[in-house]
PDB file of C-alpha atoms and ligand atoms in Angstrom:
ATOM      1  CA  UNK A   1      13.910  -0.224 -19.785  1.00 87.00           C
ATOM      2  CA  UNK A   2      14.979  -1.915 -16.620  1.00 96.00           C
ATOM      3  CA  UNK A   3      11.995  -1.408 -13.394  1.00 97.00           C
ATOM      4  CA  UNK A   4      14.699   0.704 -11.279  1.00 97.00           C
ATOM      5  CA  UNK A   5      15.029   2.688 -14.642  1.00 97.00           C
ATOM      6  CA  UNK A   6      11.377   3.715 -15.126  1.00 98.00           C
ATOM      7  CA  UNK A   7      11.152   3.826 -11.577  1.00 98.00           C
ATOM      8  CA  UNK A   8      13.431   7.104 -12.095  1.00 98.00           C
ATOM      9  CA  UNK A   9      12.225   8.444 -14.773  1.00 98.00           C
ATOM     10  CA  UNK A  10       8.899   8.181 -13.138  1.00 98.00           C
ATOM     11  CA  UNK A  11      10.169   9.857 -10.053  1.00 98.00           C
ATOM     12  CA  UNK A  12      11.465  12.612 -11.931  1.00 98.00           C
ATOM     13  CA  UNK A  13       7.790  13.056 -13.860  1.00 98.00           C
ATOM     14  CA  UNK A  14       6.019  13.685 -10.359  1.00 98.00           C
ATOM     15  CA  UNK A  15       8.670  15.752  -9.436  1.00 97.00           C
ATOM     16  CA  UNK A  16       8.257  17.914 -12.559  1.00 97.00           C
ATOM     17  CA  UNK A  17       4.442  18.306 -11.931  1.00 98.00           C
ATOM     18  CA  UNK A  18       3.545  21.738 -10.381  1.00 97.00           C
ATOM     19  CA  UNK A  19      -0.074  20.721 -10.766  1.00 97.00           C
ATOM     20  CA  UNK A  20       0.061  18.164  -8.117  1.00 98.00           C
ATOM     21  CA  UNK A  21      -1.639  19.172  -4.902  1.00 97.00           C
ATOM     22  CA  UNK A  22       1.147  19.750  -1.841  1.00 97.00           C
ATOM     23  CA  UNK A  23       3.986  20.598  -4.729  1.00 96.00           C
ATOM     24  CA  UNK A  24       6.260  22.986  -2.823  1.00 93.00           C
ATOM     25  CA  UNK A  25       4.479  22.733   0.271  1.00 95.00           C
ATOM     26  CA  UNK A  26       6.461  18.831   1.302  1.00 97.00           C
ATOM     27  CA  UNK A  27       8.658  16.975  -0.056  1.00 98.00           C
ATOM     28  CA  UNK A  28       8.091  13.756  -2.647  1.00 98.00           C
ATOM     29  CA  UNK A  29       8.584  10.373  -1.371  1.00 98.00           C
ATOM     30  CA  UNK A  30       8.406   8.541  -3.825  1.00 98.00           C
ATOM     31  CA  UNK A  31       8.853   5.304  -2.143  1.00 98.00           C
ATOM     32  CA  UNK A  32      11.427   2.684  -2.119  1.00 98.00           C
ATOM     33  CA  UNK A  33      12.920  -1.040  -1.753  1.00 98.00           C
ATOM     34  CA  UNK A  34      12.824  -3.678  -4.003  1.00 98.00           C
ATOM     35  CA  UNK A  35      11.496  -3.276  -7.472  1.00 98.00           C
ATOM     36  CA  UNK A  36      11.861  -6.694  -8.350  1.00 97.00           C
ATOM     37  CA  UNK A  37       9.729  -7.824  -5.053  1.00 98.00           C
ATOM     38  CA  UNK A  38       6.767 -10.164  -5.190  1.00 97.00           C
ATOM     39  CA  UNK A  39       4.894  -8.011  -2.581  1.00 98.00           C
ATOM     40  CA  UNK A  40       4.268  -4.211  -2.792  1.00 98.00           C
ATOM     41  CA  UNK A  41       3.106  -2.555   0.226  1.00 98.00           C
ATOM     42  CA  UNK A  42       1.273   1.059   0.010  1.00 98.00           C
ATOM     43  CA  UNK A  43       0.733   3.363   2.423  1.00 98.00           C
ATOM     44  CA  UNK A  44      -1.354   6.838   2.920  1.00 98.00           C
ATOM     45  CA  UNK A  45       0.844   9.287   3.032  1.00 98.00           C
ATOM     46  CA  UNK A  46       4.194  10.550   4.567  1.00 98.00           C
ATOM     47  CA  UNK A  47       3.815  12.318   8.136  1.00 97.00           C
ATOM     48  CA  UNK A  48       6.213  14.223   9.190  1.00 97.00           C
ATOM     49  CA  UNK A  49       9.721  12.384   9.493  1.00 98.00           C
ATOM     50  CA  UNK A  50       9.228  10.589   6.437  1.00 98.00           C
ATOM     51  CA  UNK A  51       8.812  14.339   4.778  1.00 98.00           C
ATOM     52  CA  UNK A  52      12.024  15.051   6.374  1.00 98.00           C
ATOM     53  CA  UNK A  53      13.854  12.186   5.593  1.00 98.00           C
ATOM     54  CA  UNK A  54      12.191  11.952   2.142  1.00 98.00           C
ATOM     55  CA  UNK A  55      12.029   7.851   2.638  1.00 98.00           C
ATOM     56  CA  UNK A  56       8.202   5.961   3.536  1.00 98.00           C
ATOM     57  CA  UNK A  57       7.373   4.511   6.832  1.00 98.00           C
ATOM     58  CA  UNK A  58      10.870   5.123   9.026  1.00 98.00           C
ATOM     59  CA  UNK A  59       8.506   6.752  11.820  1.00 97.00           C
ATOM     60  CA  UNK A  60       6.892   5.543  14.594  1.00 97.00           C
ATOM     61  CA  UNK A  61       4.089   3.576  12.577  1.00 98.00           C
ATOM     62  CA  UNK A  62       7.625   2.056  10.314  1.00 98.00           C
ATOM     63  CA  UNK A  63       9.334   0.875  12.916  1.00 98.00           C
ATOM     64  CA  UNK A  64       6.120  -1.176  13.463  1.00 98.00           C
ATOM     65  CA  UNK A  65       6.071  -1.600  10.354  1.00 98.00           C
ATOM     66  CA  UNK A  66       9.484  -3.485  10.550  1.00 98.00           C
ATOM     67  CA  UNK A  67       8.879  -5.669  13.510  1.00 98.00           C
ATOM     68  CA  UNK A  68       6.365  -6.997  11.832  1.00 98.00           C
ATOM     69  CA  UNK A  69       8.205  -7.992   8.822  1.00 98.00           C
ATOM     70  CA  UNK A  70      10.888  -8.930  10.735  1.00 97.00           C
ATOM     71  CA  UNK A  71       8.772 -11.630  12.599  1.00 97.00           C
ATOM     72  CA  UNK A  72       7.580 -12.902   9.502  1.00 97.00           C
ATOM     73  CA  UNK A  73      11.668 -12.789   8.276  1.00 96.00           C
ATOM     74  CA  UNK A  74      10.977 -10.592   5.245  1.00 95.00           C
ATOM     75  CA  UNK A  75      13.955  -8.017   5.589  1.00 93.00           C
ATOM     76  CA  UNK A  76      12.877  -4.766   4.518  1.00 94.00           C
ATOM     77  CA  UNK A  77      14.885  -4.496   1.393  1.00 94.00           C
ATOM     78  CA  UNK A  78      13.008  -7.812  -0.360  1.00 96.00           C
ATOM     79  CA  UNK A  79       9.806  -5.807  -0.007  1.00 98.00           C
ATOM     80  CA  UNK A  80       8.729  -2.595  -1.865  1.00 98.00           C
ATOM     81  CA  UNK A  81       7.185   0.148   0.288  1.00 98.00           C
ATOM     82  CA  UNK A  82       4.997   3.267  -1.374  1.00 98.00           C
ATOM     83  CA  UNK A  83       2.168   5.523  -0.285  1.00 98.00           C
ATOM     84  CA  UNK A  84      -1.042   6.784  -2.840  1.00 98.00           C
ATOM     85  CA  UNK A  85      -0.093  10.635  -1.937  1.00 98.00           C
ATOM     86  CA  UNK A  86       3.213  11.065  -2.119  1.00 98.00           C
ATOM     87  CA  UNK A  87       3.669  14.190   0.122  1.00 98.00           C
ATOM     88  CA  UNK A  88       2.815  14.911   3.420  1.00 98.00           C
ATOM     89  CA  UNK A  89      -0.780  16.766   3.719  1.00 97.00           C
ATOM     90  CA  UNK A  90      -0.306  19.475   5.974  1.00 96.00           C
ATOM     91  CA  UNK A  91      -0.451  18.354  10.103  1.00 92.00           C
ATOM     92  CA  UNK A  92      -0.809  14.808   9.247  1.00 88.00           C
ATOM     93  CA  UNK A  93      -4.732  15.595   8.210  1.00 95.00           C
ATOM     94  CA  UNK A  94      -6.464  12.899   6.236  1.00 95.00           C
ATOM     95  CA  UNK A  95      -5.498  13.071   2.449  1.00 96.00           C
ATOM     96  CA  UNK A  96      -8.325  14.910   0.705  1.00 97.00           C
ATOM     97  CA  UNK A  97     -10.013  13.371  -2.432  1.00 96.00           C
ATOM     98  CA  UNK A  98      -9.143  15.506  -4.716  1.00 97.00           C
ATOM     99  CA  UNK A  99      -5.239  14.586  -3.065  1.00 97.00           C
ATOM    100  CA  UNK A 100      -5.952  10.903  -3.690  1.00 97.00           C
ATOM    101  CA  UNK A 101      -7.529  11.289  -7.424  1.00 96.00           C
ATOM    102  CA  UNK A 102      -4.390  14.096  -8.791  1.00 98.00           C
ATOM    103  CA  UNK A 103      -1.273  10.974  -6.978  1.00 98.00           C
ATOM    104  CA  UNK A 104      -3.788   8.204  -8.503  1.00 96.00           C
ATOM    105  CA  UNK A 105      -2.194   8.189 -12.319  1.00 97.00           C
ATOM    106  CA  UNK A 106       1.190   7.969 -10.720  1.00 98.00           C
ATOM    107  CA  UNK A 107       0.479   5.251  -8.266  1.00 98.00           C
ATOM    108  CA  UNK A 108      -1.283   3.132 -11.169  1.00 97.00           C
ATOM    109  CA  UNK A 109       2.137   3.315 -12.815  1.00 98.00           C
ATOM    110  CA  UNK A 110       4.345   2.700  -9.939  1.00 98.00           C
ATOM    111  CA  UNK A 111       2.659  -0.752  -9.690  1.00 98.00           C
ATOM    112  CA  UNK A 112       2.424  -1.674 -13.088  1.00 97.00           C
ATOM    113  CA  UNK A 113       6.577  -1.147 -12.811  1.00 98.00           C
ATOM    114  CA  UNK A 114       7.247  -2.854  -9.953  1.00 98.00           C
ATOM    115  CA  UNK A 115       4.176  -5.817 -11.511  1.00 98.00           C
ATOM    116  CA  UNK A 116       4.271  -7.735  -8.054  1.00 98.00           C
ATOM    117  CA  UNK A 117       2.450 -11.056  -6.787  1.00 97.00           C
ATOM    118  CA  UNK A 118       0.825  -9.295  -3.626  1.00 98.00           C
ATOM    119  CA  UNK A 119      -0.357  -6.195  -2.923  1.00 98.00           C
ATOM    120  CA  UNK A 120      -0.382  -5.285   0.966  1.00 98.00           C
ATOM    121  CA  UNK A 121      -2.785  -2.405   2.089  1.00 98.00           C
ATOM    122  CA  UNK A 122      -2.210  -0.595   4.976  1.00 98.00           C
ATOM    123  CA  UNK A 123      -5.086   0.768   5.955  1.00 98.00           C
ATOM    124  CA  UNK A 124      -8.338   2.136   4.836  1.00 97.00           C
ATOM    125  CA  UNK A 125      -7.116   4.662   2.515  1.00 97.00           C
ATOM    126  CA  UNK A 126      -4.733   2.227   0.735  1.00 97.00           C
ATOM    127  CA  UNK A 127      -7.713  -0.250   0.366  1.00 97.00           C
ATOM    128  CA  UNK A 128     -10.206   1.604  -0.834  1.00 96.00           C
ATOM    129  CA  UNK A 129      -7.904   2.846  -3.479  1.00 95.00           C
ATOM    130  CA  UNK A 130      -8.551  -0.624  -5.037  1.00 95.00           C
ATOM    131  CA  UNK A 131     -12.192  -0.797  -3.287  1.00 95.00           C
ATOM    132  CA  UNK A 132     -13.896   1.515  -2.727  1.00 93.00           C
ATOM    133  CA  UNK A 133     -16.946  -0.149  -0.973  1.00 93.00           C
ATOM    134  CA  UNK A 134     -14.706  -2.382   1.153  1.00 95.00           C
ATOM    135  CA  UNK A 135     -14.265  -1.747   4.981  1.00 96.00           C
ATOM    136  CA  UNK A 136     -11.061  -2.034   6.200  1.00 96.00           C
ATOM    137  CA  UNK A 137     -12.501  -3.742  10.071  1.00 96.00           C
ATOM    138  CA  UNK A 138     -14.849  -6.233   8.001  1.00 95.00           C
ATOM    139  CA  UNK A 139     -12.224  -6.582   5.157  1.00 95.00           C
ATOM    140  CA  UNK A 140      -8.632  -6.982   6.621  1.00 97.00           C
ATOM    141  CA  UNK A 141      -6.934 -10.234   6.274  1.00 96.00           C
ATOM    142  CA  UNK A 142      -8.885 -11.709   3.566  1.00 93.00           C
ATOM    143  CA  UNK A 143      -6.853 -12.151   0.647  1.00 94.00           C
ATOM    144  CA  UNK A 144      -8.751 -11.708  -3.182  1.00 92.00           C
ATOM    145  CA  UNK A 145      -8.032 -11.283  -6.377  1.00 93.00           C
ATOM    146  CA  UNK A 146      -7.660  -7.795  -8.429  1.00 93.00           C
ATOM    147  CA  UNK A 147      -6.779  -8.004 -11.482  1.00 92.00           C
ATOM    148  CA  UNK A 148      -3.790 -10.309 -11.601  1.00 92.00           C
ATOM    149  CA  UNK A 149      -2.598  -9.165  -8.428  1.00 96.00           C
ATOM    150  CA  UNK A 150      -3.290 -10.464  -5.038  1.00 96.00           C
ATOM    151  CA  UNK A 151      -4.513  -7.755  -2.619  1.00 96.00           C
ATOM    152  CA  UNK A 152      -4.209  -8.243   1.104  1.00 97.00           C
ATOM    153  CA  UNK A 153      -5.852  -5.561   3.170  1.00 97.00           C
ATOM    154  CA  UNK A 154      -3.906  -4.671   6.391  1.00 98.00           C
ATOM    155  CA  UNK A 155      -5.124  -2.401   8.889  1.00 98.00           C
ATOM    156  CA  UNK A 156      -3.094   0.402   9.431  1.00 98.00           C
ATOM    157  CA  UNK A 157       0.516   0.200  11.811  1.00 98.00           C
ATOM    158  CA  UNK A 158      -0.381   3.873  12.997  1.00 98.00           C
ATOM    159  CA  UNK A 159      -4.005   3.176  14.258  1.00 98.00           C
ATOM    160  CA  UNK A 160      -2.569  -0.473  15.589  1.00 98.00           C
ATOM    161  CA  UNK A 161      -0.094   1.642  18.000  1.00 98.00           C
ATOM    162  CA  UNK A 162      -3.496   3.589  19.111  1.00 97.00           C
ATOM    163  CA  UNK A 163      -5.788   0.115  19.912  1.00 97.00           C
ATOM    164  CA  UNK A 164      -4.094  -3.237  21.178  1.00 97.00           C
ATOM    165  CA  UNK A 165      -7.099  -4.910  19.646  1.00 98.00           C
ATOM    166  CA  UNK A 166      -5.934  -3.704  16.085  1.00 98.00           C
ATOM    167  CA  UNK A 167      -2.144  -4.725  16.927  1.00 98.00           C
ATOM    168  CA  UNK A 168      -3.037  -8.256  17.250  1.00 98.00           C
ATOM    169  CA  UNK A 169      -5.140  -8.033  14.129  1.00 98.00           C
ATOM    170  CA  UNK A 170      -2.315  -6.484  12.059  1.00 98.00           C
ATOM    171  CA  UNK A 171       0.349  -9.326  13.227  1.00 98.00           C
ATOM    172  CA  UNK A 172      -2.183 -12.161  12.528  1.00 98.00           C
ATOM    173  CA  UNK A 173      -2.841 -11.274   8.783  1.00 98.00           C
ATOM    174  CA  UNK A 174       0.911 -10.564   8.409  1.00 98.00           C
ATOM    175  CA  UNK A 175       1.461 -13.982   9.174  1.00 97.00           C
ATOM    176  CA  UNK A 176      -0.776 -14.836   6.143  1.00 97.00           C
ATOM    177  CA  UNK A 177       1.292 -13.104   4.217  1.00 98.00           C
ATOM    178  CA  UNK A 178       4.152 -15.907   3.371  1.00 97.00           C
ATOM    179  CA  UNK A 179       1.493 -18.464   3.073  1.00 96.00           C
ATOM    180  CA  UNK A 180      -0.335 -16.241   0.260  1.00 95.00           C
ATOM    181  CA  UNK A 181       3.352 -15.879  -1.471  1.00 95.00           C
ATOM    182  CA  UNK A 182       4.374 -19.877  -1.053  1.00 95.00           C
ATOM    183  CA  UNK A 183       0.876 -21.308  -2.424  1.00 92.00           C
ATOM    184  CA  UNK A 184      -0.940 -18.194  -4.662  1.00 89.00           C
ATOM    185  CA  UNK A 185      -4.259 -18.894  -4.034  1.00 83.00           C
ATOM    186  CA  UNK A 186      -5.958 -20.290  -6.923  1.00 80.00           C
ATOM    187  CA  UNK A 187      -7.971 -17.665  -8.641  1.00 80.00           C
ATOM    188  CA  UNK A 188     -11.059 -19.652  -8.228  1.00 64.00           C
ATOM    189  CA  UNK A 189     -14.052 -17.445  -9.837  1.00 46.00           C
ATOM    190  CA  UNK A 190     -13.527 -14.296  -8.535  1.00 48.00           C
ATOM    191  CA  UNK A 191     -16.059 -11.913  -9.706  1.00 46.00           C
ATOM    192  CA  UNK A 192     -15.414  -8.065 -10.236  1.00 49.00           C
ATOM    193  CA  UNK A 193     -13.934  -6.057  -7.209  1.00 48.00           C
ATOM    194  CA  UNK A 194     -16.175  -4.181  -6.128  1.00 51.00           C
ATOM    195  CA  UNK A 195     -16.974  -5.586  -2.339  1.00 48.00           C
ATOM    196  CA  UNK A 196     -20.089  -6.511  -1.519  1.00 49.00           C
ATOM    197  CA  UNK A 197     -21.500  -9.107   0.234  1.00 48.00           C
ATOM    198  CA  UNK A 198     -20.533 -12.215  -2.063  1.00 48.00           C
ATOM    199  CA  UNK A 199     -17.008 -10.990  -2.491  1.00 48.00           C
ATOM    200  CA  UNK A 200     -16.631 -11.912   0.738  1.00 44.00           C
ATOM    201  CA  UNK A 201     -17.954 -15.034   0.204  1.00 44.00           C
ATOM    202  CA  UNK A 202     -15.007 -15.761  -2.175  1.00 47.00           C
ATOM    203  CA  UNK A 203     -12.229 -15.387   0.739  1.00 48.00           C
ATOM    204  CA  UNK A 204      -9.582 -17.472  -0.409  1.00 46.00           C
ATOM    205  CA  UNK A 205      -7.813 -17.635   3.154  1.00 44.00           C
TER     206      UNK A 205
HETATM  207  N1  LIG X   1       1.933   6.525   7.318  1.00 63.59           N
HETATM  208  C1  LIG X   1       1.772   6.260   6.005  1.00 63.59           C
HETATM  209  O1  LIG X   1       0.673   5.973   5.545  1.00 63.59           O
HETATM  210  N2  LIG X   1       2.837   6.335   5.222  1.00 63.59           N
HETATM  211  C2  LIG X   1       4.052   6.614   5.665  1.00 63.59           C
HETATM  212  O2  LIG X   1       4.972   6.644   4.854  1.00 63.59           O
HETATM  213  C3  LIG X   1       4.196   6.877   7.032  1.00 63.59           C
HETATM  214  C4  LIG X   1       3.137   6.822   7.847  1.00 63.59           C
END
């Protein structure tokens, strides 16, 4: 089956799942772009107009979003953009755990589908996903290994429109971002992923 394929069919299995926390109360975006891209980027959630327009990041925090792929001249329909819960929690609150853990199966798939070179995290939520320890304001912008992908921790475009500081933060790791895709880091000896200390010590860039 071809990615865009199982990308459907998966689609239509989350859709089918009453069990998931926020069925019926928002709609599922499921995410979209590129399947074939090199570089997947996840999100948190939806807020509110990507619930209404059922598509990821085309709020205030996406059009960020696309200036800053636009000044590194990635046009948004190379890239693949997701979120780990797929509907909006209610008011924009945090997603809960329990949120995160029932969208986690689902998300695991999603990126074994789309299989890409990078994985870009935007924000804390996103990153812990992959590691838990790790802290997105220690962590950001230091690419490592997990698994066979590369996973490049971003802050957050929504918490870079609240704090200038983050904004220039969040457009100087983007600009790592073709470097990362041009020459993969080599894989050097990367240990397990949790992050601690000496995983940080392995920062390939
Ligand atoms: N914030 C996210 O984390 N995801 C979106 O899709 C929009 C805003």
């Amino acid at each position: 089956m071809d990615k865009n394929s199982a990308l459907s069919e998966l689609k239509k299995e989350i859709e089918a799942d009453k069990k998931l926390p926020l069925y019926g109360a928002a709609n599922l975006v499921f995410g979209e772009g590129n399947s074939n891209t090199d570089v997947l980027f996840i999100g948190e959630a939806p807020g509110y107009h990507e619930d209404q327009q059922m598509r990821p990041f085309v709020g205030q925090a996406g059009k960020l979003l696309d200036k800053l792929l636009l000044a590194i001249a990635w046009p948004r329909g190379n890239i693949y953009i997701t979120n780990i819960v797929k509907r909006r929690p209610p008011a924009n609150r945090d997603p809960l755990p329990e949120e995160i853990e029932a969208y986690k199966p689902y998300l695991k798939r999603q990126i074994e589908i789309i299989n890409p070179k990078v994985i870009a995290t935007l924000g804390r939520f996103s990153l812990n996903y992959f590691l838990p320890l790790a802290k997105i304001s220690r962590d950001h912008g230091v690419a490592q290994y997990y698994g066979e992908y590369i996973l490049m921790p971003l802050y957050h475009p929504a918490a870079a429109l609240r704090a200038g500081a983050v904004l220039k933060e969040l457009e100087s790791d983007f600009k790592k971002l073709p470097e990362i895709l041009k020459n993969p880091p080599e894989r050097k000896t990367l240990p397990k992923l949790e992050t601690k200390k000496e995983d940080i010590q392995n920062k390939l860039f």
